[in-house]
């Protein structure tokens, strides 16, 4: 046995000074997983990029959102102004996307119509995530009776047939934007609750959370500082998918004439209006359809990428 | 294949040529950061009925060596060079179909975690019988007979009752015995065991190790056992190969390697682990630093940055395996080999 | 006494009307600057015992007192204050650190929880702690856990445990996920820290060689109960419980590892030699055993000396030699 103290210095220092960032000196368990090779070559997971396609998708969503927000500032004719140009004209310099059967500017209607879709989808999901998400994180972490009750409530909400609920409400009273938001928020509560609760359960028993408990952190602190950051990415990813679903839902309602009342444009009612002229001029329906399609594609893709990125990072642990 | 089916586990235990010869085996993984040699110029041979332990830390390439012999790598990303001659067949030259015929019949594998290598929704007996049924085309009843005898050989006393259990109903030790039964059910000549006792309790570990030895000796099966634990290797193998950074740095009879290590890494590894003959609180001879980055190896000995005996030659020139003057079968790669015998450790080796 | 555990019993609910008897009637105590090694096989309740001591698991019965404060009766803020004295180091070095927080912030967090220092002094303190555990603070502080090796993560975990200046350190298998060469570094580090800070340390492990190296006293646990406690050297030299003897004999190559001159002929004959024995010594189904523990002595189904008394009566802990306790009707000496 060599002498104590100075050998101690030797024990430790070189490890310290070792400046590479690879994990392969570490947990033996990792060597035994499928690929000893992959492990040796794996990059730091934190450095993984989302890729240019993700940023293109996010950029597209941002462009659409910005256009909707600043629609009033854009050099566009009033979307409800009939006879802004000749009826059912093709694209021209004055009307970039042409006009509809009443001579209204299609680009203007499209951009103003975006407002309805985006406001309804983002607002309802934001509310749903705020309420359902917080309930989920609390229920998942606290457990016990709270969890049991919240879960029971979620089951009840999930049992509502969503379309029937929307139709019933629309049948009784005139749809307005706030009402639509509230309806979709209600419907999104249960799924978002369950996703957050699941993600929380997965994290709540992890050792770093236990370490925080053992170091004396209170429940609120653990929820907000240990669990929330780990749960958030997967919830956001899921919420983005929710936004896409609500956009389709609102579109379907509008198509049935059960969304915001005409003449306020929305993508759904634009498609519905163009339907009559499909044979003559498919353009009118096609434009809002394409807009919806591209937005959904961008939303789903970015949600997927986010989930993948953070999901794989979780898996590393 | 069919002719072999009827025979028991232990046919022709003795043969003149080594059962397995590995020559200059080099495995490179082509990754984003360049080509990476995970197994570097490894050669050894192994006879039937012998147990070779491959010892190393994580990232040393011991698991990759096993996979290279088994050809369990996706060929698109991994290049395996050299020769693996098993029973006069060049394994690296076989096509995938021929290779897959060897898997599970003449070469079998036992994994570390039986809970994940066993199918959770299938009765363990059926999992053992599946090999004889599929590979040896045995009838259902014959396969069942065979499975029960394999389970018995794996040390499961009441094999008939255990036959219809599910993996989760068995203890960890029994599960590993089932995994071993699956491996021996088709009468293989070579078993590769990747950390077969790592997750197990000490009392069970001792039993599994003795089972592996007993099977190997009585049935003439060659066993390559991968482990991180030199003590496990010492107590359960005929030969030991120590790997570091993809290379075999010392190989030889277990008693020689453990009792008279020449390579400084082997010596350091032995001295680093706590032993019962030491007094409590004895300061451990920790090895400084940590295993090297395989992409950033110098021209010299890979252990030199951590080695207290290293000089400039060690950093510049890589030592090749050379035979010990005392025992020609004992090879080591070190410029400044240790000379002192570690008598306490020699006693660890049972063979 | 830093830690006193008295008749601690933990029963974990398992679905409808079933429970796991994880810890049953365990008592021991631990002084300042003393390490108790707690050994046992997986599922014997040793980890649950550790978690109960820091208050992560609620006991069904019995008491835990840390530095004079009872963890088991206190509530709310008082409980948190008491908990602060006992810190835990986990087995898995990577998952015991918050993956989304830098190393520096992971260390600052406990200080922020306790409001121990002025906010601007916390980072310097964290750097000191990193140095104390043998890491280079300037290189490490901004990293995330996934960018460190297992040994480095374990050092950070130890530093985090020291953040609140505990008097008791509970290490739950702190080196079993590490490579042999790194293990020795961490064991040396733990020993130094214990000496310098005069901590009481509970070291939980299944590895008898590791426990032998680091502990002053050891306690052997089987299926939720302690079966033998005593000074490390005494227990290893002459185990009194058949189970301890089996454990020691099962260490790879152990029969030859230690000169066994001190052992009596009786004990020599006792330990079933695992190298030659073929009879299964494992319990028939250890999965359910902690749910329906055997009557009497819990070890009796595996014990070569078991008789009718062992089946019906639970053996009390008896002090056969000074400081060496055993819970067995037929001790080996």
mmCIF file of C-alpha atoms in Angstrom, chain B:
data_model
loop_
_atom_site.group_PDB
_atom_site.id
_atom_site.type_symbol
_atom_site.label_atom_id
_atom_site.label_comp_id
_atom_site.label_asym_id
_atom_site.label_seq_id
_atom_site.Cartn_x
_atom_site.Cartn_y
_atom_site.Cartn_z
ATOM 1 C CA UNK B 1 -27.558 -29.920 -39.054
ATOM 2 C CA UNK B 2 -30.097 -32.635 -38.662
ATOM 3 C CA UNK B 3 -27.522 -35.286 -37.988
ATOM 4 C CA UNK B 4 -26.219 -33.250 -35.104
ATOM 5 C CA UNK B 5 -29.648 -32.893 -33.653
ATOM 6 C CA UNK B 6 -29.911 -36.186 -31.907
ATOM 7 C CA UNK B 7 -26.575 -36.011 -30.171
ATOM 8 C CA UNK B 8 -26.214 -34.794 -26.661
ATOM 9 C CA UNK B 9 -24.448 -31.612 -25.595
ATOM 10 C CA UNK B 10 -21.014 -33.101 -25.287
ATOM 11 C CA UNK B 11 -19.689 -34.615 -28.435
ATOM 12 C CA UNK B 12 -16.048 -34.777 -29.376
ATOM 13 C CA UNK B 13 -14.695 -32.815 -26.486
ATOM 14 C CA UNK B 14 -11.149 -33.188 -27.654
ATOM 15 C CA UNK B 15 -9.776 -32.175 -30.989
ATOM 16 C CA UNK B 16 -6.268 -31.353 -32.055
ATOM 17 C CA UNK B 17 -6.589 -27.946 -33.701
ATOM 18 C CA UNK B 18 -7.960 -25.097 -31.626
ATOM 19 C CA UNK B 19 -11.687 -24.720 -32.054
ATOM 20 C CA UNK B 20 -11.488 -20.980 -32.525
ATOM 21 C CA UNK B 21 -8.628 -19.022 -34.000
ATOM 22 C CA UNK B 22 -8.787 -15.258 -34.222
ATOM 23 C CA UNK B 23 -6.098 -13.615 -36.332
ATOM 24 C CA UNK B 24 -5.452 -9.873 -36.479
ATOM 25 C CA UNK B 25 -9.095 -9.073 -35.939
ATOM 26 C CA UNK B 26 -9.689 -5.379 -36.453
ATOM 27 C CA UNK B 27 -13.082 -3.784 -36.213
ATOM 28 C CA UNK B 28 -13.575 -0.219 -37.356
ATOM 29 C CA UNK B 29 -16.649 1.804 -36.919
ATOM 30 C CA UNK B 30 -17.161 4.559 -39.443
ATOM 31 C CA UNK B 31 -18.778 7.467 -37.692
ATOM 32 C CA UNK B 32 -19.260 11.168 -38.045
ATOM 33 C CA UNK B 33 -15.965 11.990 -36.445
ATOM 34 C CA UNK B 34 -13.950 9.598 -38.567
ATOM 35 C CA UNK B 35 -13.055 5.961 -38.498
ATOM 36 C CA UNK B 36 -12.754 4.429 -35.088
ATOM 37 C CA UNK B 37 -10.930 1.210 -34.319
ATOM 38 C CA UNK B 38 -12.852 -0.428 -31.533
ATOM 39 C CA UNK B 39 -11.016 -3.712 -31.861
ATOM 40 C CA UNK B 40 -7.413 -3.358 -32.937
ATOM 41 C CA UNK B 41 -5.353 -6.283 -34.195
ATOM 42 C CA UNK B 42 -6.553 -8.929 -31.787
ATOM 43 C CA UNK B 43 -5.288 -12.503 -32.098
ATOM 44 C CA UNK B 44 -5.871 -15.504 -29.898
ATOM 45 C CA UNK B 45 -6.995 -19.076 -30.082
ATOM 46 C CA UNK B 46 -9.254 -21.112 -27.900
ATOM 47 C CA UNK B 47 -9.721 -24.838 -27.502
ATOM 48 C CA UNK B 48 -12.924 -26.674 -26.805
ATOM 49 C CA UNK B 49 -13.651 -27.104 -23.113
ATOM 50 C CA UNK B 50 -11.712 -24.002 -22.154
ATOM 51 C CA UNK B 51 -12.952 -20.717 -20.762
ATOM 52 C CA UNK B 52 -11.338 -17.487 -21.903
ATOM 53 C CA UNK B 53 -12.222 -14.336 -20.029
ATOM 54 C CA UNK B 54 -11.891 -11.015 -21.797
ATOM 55 C CA UNK B 55 -11.417 -8.331 -19.178
ATOM 56 C CA UNK B 56 -11.585 -4.610 -19.692
ATOM 57 C CA UNK B 57 -13.243 -1.388 -18.686
ATOM 58 C CA UNK B 58 -16.103 0.221 -20.546
ATOM 59 C CA UNK B 59 -15.027 1.285 -23.989
ATOM 60 C CA UNK B 60 -12.107 -1.146 -24.054
ATOM 61 C CA UNK B 61 -13.636 -3.028 -26.973
ATOM 62 C CA UNK B 62 -14.392 -6.281 -25.174
ATOM 63 C CA UNK B 63 -18.040 -6.311 -26.182
ATOM 64 C CA UNK B 64 -17.155 -5.233 -29.712
ATOM 65 C CA UNK B 65 -14.726 -8.160 -29.924
ATOM 66 C CA UNK B 66 -17.536 -10.559 -29.067
ATOM 67 C CA UNK B 67 -19.836 -8.994 -31.597
ATOM 68 C CA UNK B 68 -17.162 -9.130 -34.267
ATOM 69 C CA UNK B 69 -16.702 -12.859 -33.726
ATOM 70 C CA UNK B 70 -20.453 -13.329 -33.765
ATOM 71 C CA UNK B 71 -20.720 -10.981 -36.740
ATOM 72 C CA UNK B 72 -23.477 -9.079 -35.006
ATOM 73 C CA UNK B 73 -22.548 -5.759 -36.562
ATOM 74 C CA UNK B 74 -24.402 -4.000 -39.354
ATOM 75 C CA UNK B 75 -21.948 -4.324 -42.232
ATOM 76 C CA UNK B 76 -22.752 -0.906 -43.618
ATOM 77 C CA UNK B 77 -21.230 0.938 -40.695
ATOM 78 C CA UNK B 78 -18.700 -1.476 -39.310
ATOM 79 C CA UNK B 79 -15.723 -3.009 -41.071
ATOM 80 C CA UNK B 80 -14.306 -6.190 -39.667
ATOM 81 C CA UNK B 81 -10.903 -7.278 -40.979
ATOM 82 C CA UNK B 82 -8.719 -10.220 -40.126
ATOM 83 C CA UNK B 83 -9.620 -13.850 -39.722
ATOM 84 C CA UNK B 84 -11.952 -15.728 -37.458
ATOM 85 C CA UNK B 85 -11.542 -19.439 -37.987
ATOM 86 C CA UNK B 86 -14.115 -21.465 -36.149
ATOM 87 C CA UNK B 87 -14.044 -25.197 -36.616
ATOM 88 C CA UNK B 88 -12.086 -24.776 -39.887
ATOM 89 C CA UNK B 89 -14.589 -22.288 -41.233
ATOM 90 C CA UNK B 90 -13.669 -18.709 -42.042
ATOM 91 C CA UNK B 91 -16.496 -16.896 -40.295
ATOM 92 C CA UNK B 92 -15.777 -13.536 -41.863
ATOM 93 C CA UNK B 93 -16.126 -15.026 -45.334
ATOM 94 C CA UNK B 94 -19.461 -16.707 -44.789
ATOM 95 C CA UNK B 95 -22.507 -15.044 -46.267
ATOM 96 C CA UNK B 96 -25.289 -13.904 -44.002
ATOM 97 C CA UNK B 97 -27.353 -17.017 -44.512
ATOM 98 C CA UNK B 98 -24.519 -19.369 -43.667
ATOM 99 C CA UNK B 99 -23.670 -17.266 -40.671
ATOM 100 C CA UNK B 100 -27.207 -17.242 -39.374
ATOM 101 C CA UNK B 101 -27.194 -21.020 -39.557
ATOM 102 C CA UNK B 102 -24.293 -21.024 -37.133
ATOM 103 C CA UNK B 103 -26.005 -18.703 -34.697
ATOM 104 C CA UNK B 104 -27.810 -20.559 -32.021
ATOM 105 C CA UNK B 105 -26.653 -23.947 -33.263
ATOM 106 C CA UNK B 106 -22.895 -24.060 -33.043
ATOM 107 C CA UNK B 107 -22.264 -20.630 -31.624
ATOM 108 C CA UNK B 108 -24.530 -19.280 -28.914
ATOM 109 C CA UNK B 109 -24.608 -16.144 -26.875
ATOM 110 C CA UNK B 110 -25.560 -15.362 -23.276
ATOM 111 C CA UNK B 111 -26.322 -11.746 -22.505
ATOM 112 C CA UNK B 112 -25.899 -9.736 -19.378
ATOM 113 C CA UNK B 113 -29.494 -9.028 -18.587
ATOM 114 C CA UNK B 114 -31.686 -12.101 -18.929
ATOM 115 C CA UNK B 115 -34.749 -9.989 -18.201
ATOM 116 C CA UNK B 116 -34.304 -8.201 -21.502
ATOM 117 C CA UNK B 117 -32.936 -11.100 -23.512
ATOM 118 C CA UNK B 118 -35.821 -13.386 -22.557
ATOM 119 C CA UNK B 119 -39.234 -12.892 -24.105
ATOM 120 C CA UNK B 120 -41.480 -11.698 -21.262
ATOM 121 C CA UNK B 121 -44.706 -13.114 -22.684
ATOM 122 C CA UNK B 122 -43.462 -16.593 -23.518
ATOM 123 C CA UNK B 123 -43.063 -19.519 -21.150
ATOM 124 C CA UNK B 124 -39.394 -20.098 -20.450
ATOM 125 C CA UNK B 125 -39.539 -23.744 -21.455
ATOM 126 C CA UNK B 126 -40.913 -22.863 -24.858
ATOM 127 C CA UNK B 127 -38.146 -20.344 -25.289
ATOM 128 C CA UNK B 128 -35.604 -23.067 -24.646
ATOM 129 C CA UNK B 129 -37.440 -25.470 -26.948
ATOM 130 C CA UNK B 130 -37.651 -22.940 -29.741
ATOM 131 C CA UNK B 131 -34.020 -23.442 -30.724
ATOM 132 C CA UNK B 132 -34.234 -27.200 -31.203
ATOM 133 C CA UNK B 133 -37.585 -26.803 -32.965
ATOM 134 C CA UNK B 134 -36.525 -24.106 -35.394
ATOM 135 C CA UNK B 135 -32.863 -24.834 -35.911
ATOM 136 C CA UNK B 136 -32.734 -28.579 -35.528
ATOM 137 C CA UNK B 137 -36.259 -29.137 -36.864
ATOM 138 C CA UNK B 138 -37.212 -31.344 -33.969
ATOM 139 C CA UNK B 139 -40.744 -32.474 -33.312
ATOM 140 C CA UNK B 140 -42.593 -30.646 -30.569
ATOM 141 C CA UNK B 141 -42.318 -33.445 -28.024
ATOM 142 C CA UNK B 142 -38.663 -34.124 -28.768
ATOM 143 C CA UNK B 143 -37.887 -30.436 -28.494
ATOM 144 C CA UNK B 144 -39.615 -30.314 -25.145
ATOM 145 C CA UNK B 145 -37.588 -33.265 -23.895
ATOM 146 C CA UNK B 146 -34.486 -31.543 -25.097
ATOM 147 C CA UNK B 147 -35.464 -28.269 -23.442
ATOM 148 C CA UNK B 148 -36.045 -30.002 -20.131
ATOM 149 C CA UNK B 149 -32.680 -31.694 -20.270
ATOM 150 C CA UNK B 150 -31.064 -28.365 -21.174
ATOM 151 C CA UNK B 151 -32.771 -26.709 -18.217
ATOM 152 C CA UNK B 152 -31.498 -29.521 -16.003
ATOM 153 C CA UNK B 153 -27.998 -29.144 -17.366
ATOM 154 C CA UNK B 154 -28.255 -25.459 -16.539
ATOM 155 C CA UNK B 155 -28.802 -26.429 -12.922
ATOM 156 C CA UNK B 156 -32.547 -25.980 -12.689
ATOM 157 C CA UNK B 157 -33.555 -28.881 -10.495
ATOM 158 C CA UNK B 158 -37.317 -29.007 -10.966
ATOM 159 C CA UNK B 159 -37.115 -28.283 -14.671
ATOM 160 C CA UNK B 160 -40.518 -29.754 -15.445
ATOM 161 C CA UNK B 161 -42.335 -27.385 -13.119
ATOM 162 C CA UNK B 162 -40.280 -24.395 -14.153
ATOM 163 C CA UNK B 163 -40.869 -25.180 -17.822
ATOM 164 C CA UNK B 164 -44.192 -23.395 -17.926
ATOM 165 C CA UNK B 165 -43.194 -20.338 -15.906
ATOM 166 C CA UNK B 166 -42.804 -16.872 -17.324
ATOM 167 C CA UNK B 167 -39.509 -14.995 -16.913
ATOM 168 C CA UNK B 168 -40.919 -12.538 -14.358
ATOM 169 C CA UNK B 169 -41.885 -15.430 -12.115
ATOM 170 C CA UNK B 170 -38.279 -16.505 -11.753
ATOM 171 C CA UNK B 171 -35.464 -15.009 -9.724
ATOM 172 C CA UNK B 172 -32.557 -13.313 -11.446
ATOM 173 C CA UNK B 173 -30.308 -16.324 -11.041
ATOM 174 C CA UNK B 174 -32.883 -18.699 -12.461
ATOM 175 C CA UNK B 175 -33.458 -16.393 -15.402
ATOM 176 C CA UNK B 176 -29.769 -16.439 -16.206
ATOM 177 C CA UNK B 177 -29.858 -20.227 -15.951
ATOM 178 C CA UNK B 178 -32.715 -20.234 -18.452
ATOM 179 C CA UNK B 179 -30.664 -18.013 -20.763
ATOM 180 C CA UNK B 180 -27.810 -20.496 -20.454
ATOM 181 C CA UNK B 181 -30.207 -23.372 -21.155
ATOM 182 C CA UNK B 182 -31.286 -21.598 -24.344
ATOM 183 C CA UNK B 183 -27.655 -21.234 -25.328
ATOM 184 C CA UNK B 184 -26.797 -24.906 -24.774
ATOM 185 C CA UNK B 185 -30.051 -26.382 -26.074
ATOM 186 C CA UNK B 186 -28.697 -26.874 -29.568
ATOM 187 C CA UNK B 187 -25.389 -28.292 -28.425
ATOM 188 C CA UNK B 188 -23.109 -25.400 -29.426
ATOM 189 C CA UNK B 189 -19.342 -25.645 -29.523
ATOM 190 C CA UNK B 190 -18.739 -22.027 -28.631
ATOM 191 C CA UNK B 191 -20.594 -19.814 -26.194
ATOM 192 C CA UNK B 192 -19.983 -16.092 -25.947
ATOM 193 C CA UNK B 193 -21.123 -14.750 -22.617
ATOM 194 C CA UNK B 194 -21.277 -10.982 -22.243
ATOM 195 C CA UNK B 195 -21.055 -10.074 -18.562
ATOM 196 C CA UNK B 196 -23.215 -13.051 -17.616
ATOM 197 C CA UNK B 197 -23.100 -12.394 -13.886
ATOM 198 C CA UNK B 198 -22.955 -8.634 -13.641
ATOM 199 C CA UNK B 199 -26.483 -7.951 -12.477
ATOM 200 C CA UNK B 200 -26.595 -10.914 -10.143
ATOM 201 C CA UNK B 201 -26.097 -11.188 -6.417
ATOM 202 C CA UNK B 202 -22.784 -12.547 -5.212
ATOM 203 C CA UNK B 203 -24.183 -15.834 -4.015
ATOM 204 C CA UNK B 204 -25.868 -16.417 -7.350
ATOM 205 C CA UNK B 205 -22.871 -15.171 -9.284
ATOM 206 C CA UNK B 206 -20.690 -17.837 -7.754
ATOM 207 C CA UNK B 207 -23.169 -20.517 -8.804
ATOM 208 C CA UNK B 208 -23.495 -19.257 -12.354
ATOM 209 C CA UNK B 209 -19.733 -19.081 -12.754
ATOM 210 C CA UNK B 210 -19.303 -22.621 -11.562
ATOM 211 C CA UNK B 211 -22.113 -23.718 -13.867
ATOM 212 C CA UNK B 212 -20.422 -22.114 -16.860
ATOM 213 C CA UNK B 213 -17.195 -23.898 -16.009
ATOM 214 C CA UNK B 214 -18.843 -27.194 -15.409
ATOM 215 C CA UNK B 215 -20.695 -27.023 -18.741
ATOM 216 C CA UNK B 216 -17.595 -26.012 -20.571
ATOM 217 C CA UNK B 217 -15.485 -28.823 -19.173
ATOM 218 C CA UNK B 218 -18.009 -31.602 -19.279
ATOM 219 C CA UNK B 219 -19.435 -30.772 -22.699
ATOM 220 C CA UNK B 220 -16.257 -29.521 -24.297
ATOM 221 C CA UNK B 221 -17.759 -26.146 -25.072
ATOM 222 C CA UNK B 222 -15.384 -23.247 -25.597
ATOM 223 C CA UNK B 223 -16.528 -20.188 -23.685
ATOM 224 C CA UNK B 224 -15.536 -16.585 -24.180
ATOM 225 C CA UNK B 225 -16.668 -14.630 -21.179
ATOM 226 C CA UNK B 226 -16.606 -10.858 -21.229
ATOM 227 C CA UNK B 227 -16.305 -9.247 -17.820
ATOM 228 C CA UNK B 228 -15.085 -6.078 -16.181
ATOM 229 C CA UNK B 229 -14.123 -7.916 -13.016
ATOM 230 C CA UNK B 230 -10.676 -9.485 -12.842
ATOM 231 C CA UNK B 231 -11.654 -11.452 -9.773
ATOM 232 C CA UNK B 232 -14.539 -13.047 -11.645
ATOM 233 C CA UNK B 233 -12.233 -13.798 -14.535
ATOM 234 C CA UNK B 234 -9.629 -15.275 -12.239
ATOM 235 C CA UNK B 235 -12.022 -17.538 -10.431
ATOM 236 C CA UNK B 236 -13.734 -18.900 -13.482
ATOM 237 C CA UNK B 237 -11.451 -19.148 -16.460
ATOM 238 C CA UNK B 238 -8.503 -21.002 -17.907
ATOM 239 C CA UNK B 239 -7.161 -18.051 -19.826
ATOM 240 C CA UNK B 240 -7.478 -14.319 -19.407
ATOM 241 C CA UNK B 241 -7.133 -11.617 -22.025
ATOM 242 C CA UNK B 242 -6.932 -8.047 -20.787
ATOM 243 C CA UNK B 243 -8.109 -5.397 -23.217
ATOM 244 C CA UNK B 244 -7.359 -1.715 -23.202
ATOM 245 C CA UNK B 245 -8.392 0.794 -25.859
ATOM 246 C CA UNK B 246 -9.311 -1.928 -28.334
ATOM 247 C CA UNK B 247 -6.143 -3.983 -28.033
ATOM 248 C CA UNK B 248 -5.302 -7.089 -26.108
ATOM 249 C CA UNK B 249 -2.510 -5.903 -23.854
ATOM 250 C CA UNK B 250 -1.962 -9.099 -21.914
ATOM 251 C CA UNK B 251 -3.115 -12.645 -22.452
ATOM 252 C CA UNK B 252 -2.222 -15.959 -20.904
ATOM 253 C CA UNK B 253 -3.177 -18.642 -18.433
ATOM 254 C CA UNK B 254 -5.326 -17.183 -15.661
ATOM 255 C CA UNK B 255 -2.903 -17.996 -12.889
ATOM 256 C CA UNK B 256 -0.025 -16.361 -14.751
ATOM 257 C CA UNK B 257 -1.907 -13.207 -15.696
ATOM 258 C CA UNK B 258 -3.363 -12.727 -12.253
ATOM 259 C CA UNK B 259 -0.463 -13.921 -10.174
ATOM 260 C CA UNK B 260 2.304 -12.477 -12.262
ATOM 261 C CA UNK B 261 0.922 -9.619 -14.325
ATOM 262 C CA UNK B 262 3.533 -8.029 -16.558
ATOM 263 C CA UNK B 263 1.577 -5.328 -18.336
ATOM 264 C CA UNK B 264 1.319 -2.337 -16.043
ATOM 265 C CA UNK B 265 -2.363 -1.845 -16.701
ATOM 266 C CA UNK B 266 -3.240 -5.348 -15.527
ATOM 267 C CA UNK B 267 -1.153 -4.807 -12.461
ATOM 268 C CA UNK B 268 -2.787 -1.447 -11.753
ATOM 269 C CA UNK B 269 -6.254 -2.918 -12.235
ATOM 270 C CA UNK B 270 -5.497 -5.680 -9.759
ATOM 271 C CA UNK B 271 -4.127 -3.293 -7.195
ATOM 272 C CA UNK B 272 -7.007 -0.838 -7.632
ATOM 273 C CA UNK B 273 -9.799 -3.110 -6.499
ATOM 274 C CA UNK B 274 -10.369 -3.585 -2.799
ATOM 275 C CA UNK B 275 -9.398 -7.000 -1.457
ATOM 276 C CA UNK B 276 -10.320 -8.722 1.720
ATOM 277 C CA UNK B 277 -6.746 -9.353 2.807
ATOM 278 C CA UNK B 278 -6.221 -5.617 3.098
ATOM 279 C CA UNK B 279 -7.062 -3.893 6.334
ATOM 280 C CA UNK B 280 -10.234 -1.820 6.368
ATOM 281 C CA UNK B 281 -9.611 1.737 5.148
ATOM 282 C CA UNK B 282 -6.482 0.699 3.322
ATOM 283 C CA UNK B 283 -5.855 3.346 0.718
ATOM 284 C CA UNK B 284 -6.673 2.003 -2.723
ATOM 285 C CA UNK B 285 -4.191 2.405 -5.541
ATOM 286 C CA UNK B 286 -6.535 4.226 -7.817
ATOM 287 C CA UNK B 287 -5.536 4.451 -11.453
ATOM 288 C CA UNK B 288 -5.262 8.099 -12.303
ATOM 289 C CA UNK B 289 -7.284 9.578 -15.119
ATOM 290 C CA UNK B 290 -9.749 7.607 -17.143
ATOM 291 C CA UNK B 291 -9.893 5.441 -20.242
ATOM 292 C CA UNK B 292 -8.650 7.237 -23.356
ATOM 293 C CA UNK B 293 -10.743 8.726 -26.088
ATOM 294 C CA UNK B 294 -10.516 6.106 -28.841
ATOM 295 C CA UNK B 295 -10.372 8.847 -31.448
ATOM 296 C CA UNK B 296 -7.474 10.528 -29.785
ATOM 297 C CA UNK B 297 -4.877 7.818 -29.245
ATOM 298 C CA UNK B 298 -1.233 8.702 -29.430
ATOM 299 C CA UNK B 299 1.336 6.631 -31.319
ATOM 300 C CA UNK B 300 2.545 4.936 -28.149
ATOM 301 C CA UNK B 301 1.048 2.666 -25.555
ATOM 302 C CA UNK B 302 -2.576 3.663 -24.932
ATOM 303 C CA UNK B 303 -2.122 3.301 -21.192
ATOM 304 C CA UNK B 304 0.927 5.568 -21.042
ATOM 305 C CA UNK B 305 -0.935 8.753 -19.994
ATOM 306 C CA UNK B 306 -2.202 6.965 -16.874
ATOM 307 C CA UNK B 307 0.831 4.825 -16.217
ATOM 308 C CA UNK B 308 3.204 5.781 -13.399
ATOM 309 C CA UNK B 309 6.026 3.871 -15.083
ATOM 310 C CA UNK B 310 5.699 5.492 -18.497
ATOM 311 C CA UNK B 311 8.677 7.193 -20.101
ATOM 312 C CA UNK B 312 9.141 8.879 -23.464
ATOM 313 C CA UNK B 313 9.396 5.573 -25.306
ATOM 314 C CA UNK B 314 5.979 4.531 -23.996
ATOM 315 C CA UNK B 315 4.441 7.667 -25.447
ATOM 316 C CA UNK B 316 6.091 7.319 -28.825
ATOM 317 C CA UNK B 317 6.311 3.650 -29.626
ATOM 318 C CA UNK B 318 3.590 1.107 -29.258
ATOM 319 C CA UNK B 319 4.707 -2.129 -27.578
ATOM 320 C CA UNK B 320 3.773 -5.378 -29.313
ATOM 321 C CA UNK B 321 2.702 -8.541 -27.559
ATOM 322 C CA UNK B 322 5.759 -10.521 -26.530
ATOM 323 C CA UNK B 323 6.017 -13.842 -24.755
ATOM 324 C CA UNK B 324 7.057 -13.959 -21.164
ATOM 325 C CA UNK B 325 10.359 -15.645 -20.527
ATOM 326 C CA UNK B 326 8.792 -17.870 -17.899
ATOM 327 C CA UNK B 327 5.742 -19.046 -19.776
ATOM 328 C CA UNK B 328 5.588 -18.928 -23.560
ATOM 329 C CA UNK B 329 1.803 -18.805 -23.465
ATOM 330 C CA UNK B 330 1.834 -15.626 -21.421
ATOM 331 C CA UNK B 331 1.999 -12.601 -23.738
ATOM 332 C CA UNK B 332 2.105 -8.956 -22.761
ATOM 333 C CA UNK B 333 2.579 -5.592 -24.444
ATOM 334 C CA UNK B 334 4.636 -3.361 -22.193
ATOM 335 C CA UNK B 335 7.986 -1.604 -22.370
ATOM 336 C CA UNK B 336 8.468 -1.677 -18.633
ATOM 337 C CA UNK B 337 6.846 -4.887 -17.509
ATOM 338 C CA UNK B 338 6.241 -5.507 -13.857
ATOM 339 C CA UNK B 339 8.482 -8.131 -12.375
ATOM 340 C CA UNK B 340 7.042 -8.668 -8.914
ATOM 341 C CA UNK B 341 4.677 -11.562 -8.492
ATOM 342 C CA UNK B 342 1.395 -10.809 -6.778
ATOM 343 C CA UNK B 343 1.115 -13.914 -4.671
ATOM 344 C CA UNK B 344 -2.162 -12.926 -3.070
ATOM 345 C CA UNK B 345 -3.717 -12.760 -6.496
ATOM 346 C CA UNK B 346 -2.193 -15.956 -7.760
ATOM 347 C CA UNK B 347 -4.374 -17.626 -5.193
ATOM 348 C CA UNK B 348 -7.444 -16.107 -6.816
ATOM 349 C CA UNK B 349 -7.011 -18.265 -9.857
ATOM 350 C CA UNK B 350 -8.585 -21.608 -9.204
ATOM 351 C CA UNK B 351 -7.103 -23.375 -12.187
#
